[in-house]
Short mmCIF file of C-alpha atoms in Angstrom, two decimals:
data_model
loop_
_atom_site.label_atom_id
_atom_site.label_comp_id
_atom_site.label_asym_id
_atom_site.label_seq_id
_atom_site.Cartn_x
_atom_site.Cartn_y
_atom_site.Cartn_z
CA GLU A 90 -29.96 -21.06 41.22
CA PRO A 91 -30.28 -17.33 41.88
CA GLU A 92 -30.95 -15.36 38.95
CA VAL A 93 -30.89 -11.63 37.71
CA THR A 94 -34.53 -10.26 37.62
CA GLN A 95 -35.56 -7.60 35.40
CA THR A 96 -38.80 -5.67 35.59
CA PRO A 97 -41.00 -4.70 33.66
CA SER A 98 -40.31 -7.55 30.74
CA HIS A 99 -41.77 -4.95 28.16
CA GLN A 100 -42.05 -1.21 28.33
CA VAL A 101 -43.72 0.92 25.92
CA THR A 102 -42.85 4.47 26.12
CA GLN A 103 -43.08 7.64 24.02
CA MET A 104 -40.69 9.81 22.59
CA GLY A 105 -39.10 12.50 24.64
CA GLN A 106 -40.53 10.33 27.70
CA GLU A 107 -38.23 9.25 30.89
CA VAL A 108 -38.04 5.62 31.24
CA ILE A 109 -36.41 3.72 34.38
CA LEU A 110 -35.37 0.19 33.74
CA ARG A 111 -35.17 -1.94 37.31
CA CYS A 112 -33.00 -4.85 37.87
CA VAL A 113 -32.38 -6.87 41.06
CA PRO A 114 -28.45 -8.55 40.56
CA ILE A 115 -27.77 -11.87 42.27
CA SER A 116 -27.38 -10.86 45.81
CA ASN A 117 -23.52 -11.76 46.42
CA HIS A 118 -22.26 -10.11 43.06
CA LEU A 119 -20.21 -6.98 43.30
CA TYR A 120 -20.03 -6.08 39.69
CA PHE A 121 -23.42 -4.92 37.81
CA TYR A 122 -24.06 -4.16 33.58
CA TRP A 123 -26.06 -2.95 31.12
CA TYR A 124 -26.23 -4.09 27.47
CA ARG A 125 -28.56 -3.68 24.98
CA GLN A 126 -29.65 -5.46 21.81
CA ILE A 127 -31.56 -3.66 18.94
CA LEU A 128 -33.57 -6.18 17.34
CA GLY A 129 -31.52 -8.11 14.77
CA GLN A 130 -28.05 -6.70 15.98
CA LYS A 131 -25.51 -7.72 18.37
CA VAL A 132 -25.33 -7.36 21.83
CA GLU A 133 -23.67 -3.89 22.85
CA PHE A 134 -22.13 -2.93 25.99
CA LEU A 135 -23.42 0.22 27.95
CA VAL A 136 -22.17 0.58 31.37
CA SER A 137 -20.82 -1.37 34.45
CA PHE A 138 -20.96 -0.31 37.80
CA TYR A 139 -18.88 -1.73 40.67
CA ASN A 140 -18.03 -0.63 44.19
CA ASN A 141 -20.97 2.13 43.63
CA GLU A 142 -19.58 3.85 40.89
CA ILE A 143 -19.43 3.50 36.90
CA SER A 144 -16.15 1.58 36.19
CA GLU A 145 -16.46 1.82 32.32
CA LYS A 146 -19.30 2.70 29.79
CA SER A 147 -19.44 2.97 26.30
CA GLU A 148 -19.99 5.66 23.63
CA ILE A 149 -23.52 4.64 23.74
CA PHE A 150 -24.02 5.45 27.13
CA ASP A 151 -24.26 9.58 26.94
CA ASP A 152 -25.76 12.01 29.05
CA GLN A 153 -29.25 10.72 28.21
CA PHE A 154 -28.49 7.63 30.18
CA SER A 155 -27.62 7.20 34.15
CA VAL A 156 -27.21 4.14 36.64
CA GLU A 157 -27.99 4.16 39.90
CA ARG A 158 -27.70 1.60 42.80
CA PRO A 159 -30.37 3.31 45.54
CA ASP A 160 -30.78 0.52 48.26
CA GLY A 161 -28.25 -2.15 47.63
CA SER A 162 -30.29 -4.50 45.83
CA ASN A 163 -31.99 -2.87 42.98
CA PHE A 164 -29.66 -1.52 39.78
CA THR A 165 -31.47 0.72 37.68
CA LEU A 166 -31.19 2.35 34.40
CA LYS A 167 -32.60 5.65 33.46
CA ILE A 168 -32.91 6.99 30.03
CA ARG A 169 -33.99 10.82 30.54
CA SER A 170 -35.70 11.61 27.02
CA THR A 171 -36.19 8.49 24.83
CA LYS A 172 -35.73 8.43 21.06
CA LEU A 173 -36.85 5.96 18.86
CA GLU A 174 -33.75 4.57 18.20
CA ASP A 175 -33.54 3.77 21.94
CA SER A 176 -36.06 0.79 21.34
CA ALA A 177 -34.16 -2.45 21.89
CA MET A 178 -33.86 -5.25 24.53
CA TYR A 179 -32.08 -4.05 27.38
CA PHE A 180 -30.16 -6.43 29.48
CA CYS A 181 -29.40 -6.30 33.26
CA ALA A 182 -26.20 -8.62 34.17
CA SER A 183 -23.93 -9.13 37.33
CA SER A 184 -20.95 -11.18 38.34
CA GLU A 185 -19.15 -11.99 41.34
CA ARG A 186 -15.89 -11.64 39.73
CA ARG A 187 -14.89 -10.66 36.20
CA ASP A 188 -15.80 -14.26 34.95
CA TYR A 189 -19.35 -15.76 35.05
CA ILE A 190 -21.51 -12.91 34.26
CA HIS A 191 -24.91 -13.64 34.22
CA PHE A 192 -27.75 -11.88 32.74
CA GLY A 193 -31.69 -11.30 33.27
CA ASN A 194 -34.17 -11.88 30.95
CA GLY A 195 -34.40 -8.59 29.67
CA THR A 196 -36.46 -5.73 29.18
CA ARG A 197 -37.79 -5.29 25.87
CA LEU A 198 -38.19 -1.24 25.16
CA THR A 199 -40.62 -0.01 22.57
CA VAL A 200 -40.38 3.54 21.61
CA THR A 201 -43.31 5.16 19.96
CA ALA B 157 -11.13 -5.57 12.82
CA GLN B 158 -14.02 -7.48 14.55
CA LYS B 159 -12.77 -8.73 17.81
CA ILE B 160 -15.41 -11.39 17.70
CA THR B 161 -16.24 -13.50 14.46
CA GLN B 162 -18.92 -16.20 14.39
CA THR B 163 -18.66 -17.19 10.60
CA GLN B 164 -21.64 -19.47 10.83
CA PRO B 165 -24.87 -17.10 10.66
CA GLY B 166 -27.26 -20.55 10.86
CA MET B 167 -26.62 -24.21 11.49
CA PHE B 168 -28.64 -27.44 11.41
CA VAL B 169 -28.08 -30.38 13.46
CA GLN B 170 -29.67 -33.54 14.15
CA GLU B 171 -30.99 -34.17 17.24
CA LYS B 172 -28.56 -36.75 19.71
CA GLU B 173 -25.34 -35.90 17.38
CA ALA B 174 -22.89 -33.19 18.57
CA VAL B 175 -22.37 -29.89 16.95
CA THR B 176 -19.54 -27.26 17.00
CA LEU B 177 -20.16 -23.69 16.68
CA ASP B 178 -17.37 -21.50 15.72
CA CYS B 179 -15.69 -18.64 17.13
CA THR B 180 -12.35 -16.60 16.29
CA TYR B 181 -11.11 -13.65 18.30
CA ASP B 182 -8.76 -10.86 18.13
CA THR B 183 -6.83 -9.41 21.02
CA SER B 184 -3.08 -8.49 21.77
CA ASP B 185 -4.14 -8.57 25.59
CA PRO B 186 -2.49 -11.63 27.22
CA SER B 187 -5.08 -11.57 29.44
CA TYR B 188 -8.98 -12.12 28.46
CA GLY B 189 -11.77 -14.29 28.84
CA LEU B 190 -13.88 -15.92 26.53
CA PHE B 191 -17.87 -16.38 26.86
CA TRP B 192 -20.86 -18.70 25.38
CA TYR B 193 -24.44 -17.66 25.83
CA LYS B 194 -27.66 -19.27 24.59
CA GLN B 195 -30.47 -16.99 23.66
CA PRO B 196 -33.78 -18.96 22.94
CA SER B 197 -36.56 -17.15 21.14
CA SER B 198 -38.21 -15.88 24.35
CA GLY B 199 -35.11 -13.43 24.08
CA GLU B 200 -33.09 -14.16 27.64
CA MET B 201 -29.51 -14.35 27.65
CA ILE B 202 -28.04 -17.76 29.46
CA PHE B 203 -24.72 -17.97 30.61
CA LEU B 204 -23.08 -21.26 29.38
CA ILE B 205 -19.56 -21.51 29.61
CA TYR B 206 -16.40 -19.51 30.29
CA GLN B 207 -13.05 -19.95 29.38
CA GLY B 208 -9.87 -17.74 30.71
CA SER B 209 -6.81 -17.25 28.47
CA TYR B 210 -4.45 -18.64 30.89
CA ASP B 211 -6.64 -21.71 31.96
CA GLN B 212 -5.02 -24.79 31.43
CA GLN B 213 -7.54 -26.93 30.62
CA ASN B 214 -10.74 -26.49 28.34
CA ALA B 215 -13.75 -25.63 30.00
CA THR B 216 -16.81 -27.92 30.39
CA GLU B 217 -20.19 -27.73 31.69
CA GLY B 218 -22.33 -30.68 31.01
CA ARG B 219 -22.80 -31.27 27.39
CA TYR B 220 -20.97 -27.94 26.62
CA SER B 221 -17.62 -28.19 26.44
CA LEU B 222 -15.21 -24.87 24.91
CA ASN B 223 -12.46 -26.03 22.21
CA PHE B 224 -9.50 -23.27 23.13
CA GLN B 225 -7.28 -23.41 20.44
CA LYS B 226 -5.10 -20.44 21.82
CA ALA B 227 -2.40 -19.97 18.93
CA ARG B 228 -5.55 -20.09 16.53
CA LYS B 229 -7.04 -17.77 18.63
CA SER B 230 -10.24 -19.93 18.39
CA ALA B 231 -12.88 -20.77 21.24
CA ASN B 232 -15.61 -23.15 19.35
CA LEU B 233 -18.42 -24.44 21.54
CA VAL B 234 -19.07 -27.81 21.25
CA ILE B 235 -22.70 -29.31 22.24
CA SER B 236 -22.88 -32.98 22.77
CA ALA B 237 -25.86 -35.18 22.32
CA SER B 238 -27.81 -32.20 21.03
CA GLN B 239 -31.67 -31.62 22.32
CA LEU B 240 -34.48 -30.12 20.42
CA GLY B 241 -34.18 -27.32 23.22
CA ASP B 242 -30.87 -26.36 22.17
CA SER B 243 -32.31 -24.67 19.10
CA ALA B 244 -31.79 -21.18 20.11
CA MET B 245 -29.07 -18.04 18.69
CA TYR B 246 -25.48 -18.46 20.37
CA PHE B 247 -23.63 -16.00 21.15
CA CYS B 248 -19.56 -15.61 22.13
CA ALA B 249 -18.19 -12.85 23.73
CA MET B 250 -14.94 -11.66 25.03
CA ARG B 251 -13.40 -9.41 28.16
CA GLU B 252 -10.31 -8.12 27.79
CA GLY B 253 -7.54 -7.06 30.25
CA GLY B 254 -6.29 -8.30 33.53
CA VAL B 255 -7.59 -7.53 37.20
CA ASN B 256 -7.14 -3.84 36.47
CA ALA B 257 -9.25 -3.49 33.63
CA GLY B 258 -12.86 -3.28 32.96
CA ASN B 259 -15.40 -6.04 32.38
CA MET B 260 -16.83 -4.98 29.00
CA LEU B 261 -18.06 -7.90 26.89
CA THR B 262 -17.70 -7.91 23.11
CA PHE B 263 -19.89 -9.93 21.40
CA GLY B 264 -19.82 -11.48 17.97
CA GLY B 265 -22.92 -11.92 15.70
CA GLY B 266 -24.17 -15.02 16.92
CA THR B 267 -24.79 -18.53 15.11
CA ARG B 268 -28.54 -19.71 14.91
CA LEU B 269 -28.48 -23.49 15.90
CA MET B 270 -31.72 -25.44 14.67
CA VAL B 271 -31.78 -29.19 15.98
CA LYS B 272 -33.95 -31.43 13.79
CA PRO B 273 -36.08 -33.92 15.47
#
């Protein structure tokens, strides 16, 4: 069964560094998303992307965050200058329509 | 007010028995979708089942079924014949709005299910 693939599975970075989280959505999907889950807390929406542009974003998704679909298969989340509070599990997700939203296995980001 | 409420932080079930995980939601939008996800200790989020607000029948996917009671705004997940591998965190989530709305999911706090052998 096709799946959403995220790399790396774990990333450690120093505060103030830029980090790029990578995702390969399911190939025929049109909608792409990033969510995050701080340890022990709820899953929170960051951003959704459709038709090569951001369709919706949350308050968390400030100027430090950006997304890109550079080559038609990858979907990336960039955090420009990481803070300690950015430490979380980051999930990429994709869907063909507005239902059946499939998540990847996540990237655990640790900011030291 | 919380949009998604999961009132059971933890539950035990005996292997091979059925279990119901509760989820209530709050929306004034007539068009919405409800999702359940499983998160094992390894951390991934596994899609289980989806119910649209206009769907006439309750959704089923294998051993998972969704007990959708629209008037009560509840969307409980029923797992039949529990297996040890069902031990995990379970999240209920909602997407609000019709075709032209966004696809943002709002998640509940989760229920940790533990299956006893």
